[in-house]
Amino acid sequence: MSSSAVCGQSLGIQEKIHLDNDSYRKWKVIPTPEPLSAGLKAEMRADLIEAWHYDREAKFREELKIPWLLPVDHYRVILEDECGKVCPKNLGYFCNQPTACYWLRSAQDILIDMDQLTFGAMYEEWRASYPENRPDMEYGHFLANPVRITATGPTTVSGILEAHRSLYSQASALLAKFQADAGLYPYGASAFHDIFKHCSVTPLYPAIVLVVDRMVSKSDQASNTSLDGYIRLGKIAQLQSVLMVRTGQEEQLSAPISFASIRDRSLPLDRADTIGQEDDIIRVNIATAVQFITALEKREVSAKPDTYYRRPIQPALCPSAPKGFEEKCRYSPEAWADANLVAAEKYGCDNNPGTWESARRVLARRKGEDFLYLEQPPFRRKWVPVFGSPIYEIIAGEPGNTKTLYAHADVLSKSTVLKAAVQGSFIENKEQKLTWSHWTIGGAEKFLEWLYTGDYKCPYPMEAIHGRSTSQSPLDIEEAVEPEPVCISELDVAAIIRAVDEDQQAKLQDLHWDGLRPVVGRISQAEEYDRWPGHQLWSPSDLDYKATFMTHAELYVMARHYMLNDLQNLTWRRLRAVLISIGTPELDTPVIANLVTLASYVYEHTADADCDGDDEEPLRMLVSTFSALHFTAIKGVGFAASMLSEKEADRKFVVDLMTKVGRQMSYLEGKEKESTASSPTCKKCSKAVRCGSCGSRRIKGCK
């Protein structure tokens, strides 16, 4: 056993982390001996295969945390009545799952949150039910999808069964509809194929459900807390109970479902609405329930292999291919390991990220030490210390249109501004309540999503019909109202607009970012398209970007307000990627109106100058620069005039826009003069003999 493993048994988690950091600092500076020996190669190959599985599960766990652990209903299925509702947004949650897990109000914490320990226990038991702890996690497959029941939803088991039948019917019908005609999918046919190409509603899904109706008491949790202060999820799996319920829809199964094999492990039902239904309802602990559902799914897959769709390896979970190798090598652990070893021989072991880490891990292991050991951090290690902090109630949205959200104090404390509110002597700390009336509900939800997960999802641009989006934005932003234009001459803009004649407009169509002052430096192409859905370039003629623009913009403003530089940089990069993907906007398209809304919001909610100095505010610079680069398309629909409202922020935008247009014209004129000066001229008439751009002869002597 390695030294860190021994220490991990006697030391707390924090001490073990410090030990790992010391080991990392030691081994990262030790070069790998080359050429690699045969024995070292063999050990590295086995380690790389293990690293391939580790990386995939790490990505899967991060995706799974969003619907299960994030206290935001936007990313999970909620049941508000006896029927429920399946829409394109939540359709994916019903696919590739053997069952659903319903959370009654009695099992929910602070009126909205599901118990995180229950999920952690479910995951560890589910993972352990597969050989070598390597579960089937392709395309979102898990034990179940969570369904949170609200105050208006069903309260009895029979009511849950009726709702489950309704949800199953809706999900099956909606998926079949989109599979027959992907063009009906509101986010586009290509997006449907990317998401649902390997998805299906399984035959087992309508036959059985899980119901969580109670939580482990705090006293039981405390009695099973180890000396290091952390709760062991294996204990929770034995303590936490769930109901397993047969629905009666078993026509698609190879054999009926029977609880006879686990009757000896059953617990008292203790529910008045289950009297007389003992054959169809059983209460067991999480460990038993997970083992039963997993075995039932494996039985059906073996009995009906044609019914259950065989999902291939999900590329999004696989690590990237090493330099010089095709993408397909990363779909197999053996092929990926061999490719990394070949890349190490070609470019050097320490010049290839995969082998750099693997070689040090193997060499450290030989000496009984650890270096970035391949062990998934338990959910308790990352979540339990955070979730042990006080929970704050957040009232988000304008008065009359609010929503109550919840967040833990330790999570909010990532912002120094919010940390002062929740840990200081302010009234917010005493009442454990925050009021965010200056942020939209959608913006607050995205902000909390980033605080909990370090990332946020942006809505797709919507296909526009007659200038309006076909679906509502997740952000509750009012429709932009075009302001009444005022006299352009008040800002001396008219002269600049008139100066852009037809000849100069042709030049402006080919503008590049180089003509303007660089916007917060250059970024790589990979960063430009960071997290942009599908990495696709859409035509702005068909899309409405309002929700996309406003998601990034509002989060940027919130990041500046709460002094979160990482979030500010992330939102800036993503908005820049969106603008680059648009290209040159066409006339009379929704994107022009979207730019008006974006510019108005940005200039109204940001300062005149960067808080770090006298430089122009980065987001203002980005929006005004993009508008200046495509001024000919924007000017054609009276963009500048529409922005000249009584709002001071709108007027400042137009000043910045015209300043950049004027600067760009000066830049082009300078380029043209340089081009003319470099062209040969006729000695008699001084006219250019050849074109300065292409070098072709323009005149035949002088006349």
XYZ file of C-alpha atoms in Angstrom, residues 27 30-38 40-41 44 348-350 359-360 363 366:
20
model
C 7.577 14.657 -9.067
C 11.777 15.163 -12.195
C 12.354 14.432 -15.915
C 11.355 11.081 -17.349
C 14.368 8.902 -18.264
C 14.428 8.349 -22.030
C 14.376 6.232 -24.056
C 11.618 4.459 -22.180
C 12.493 0.943 -21.063
C 10.287 -1.995 -22.037
C 8.275 1.191 -18.008
C 6.309 1.129 -21.278
C 2.585 3.027 -18.541
C 9.291 13.015 -26.215
C 7.565 11.548 -23.184
C 7.458 14.851 -21.312
C 5.286 8.204 -16.436
C 5.437 10.158 -13.174
C 7.724 6.082 -11.242
C 7.543 2.248 -7.776
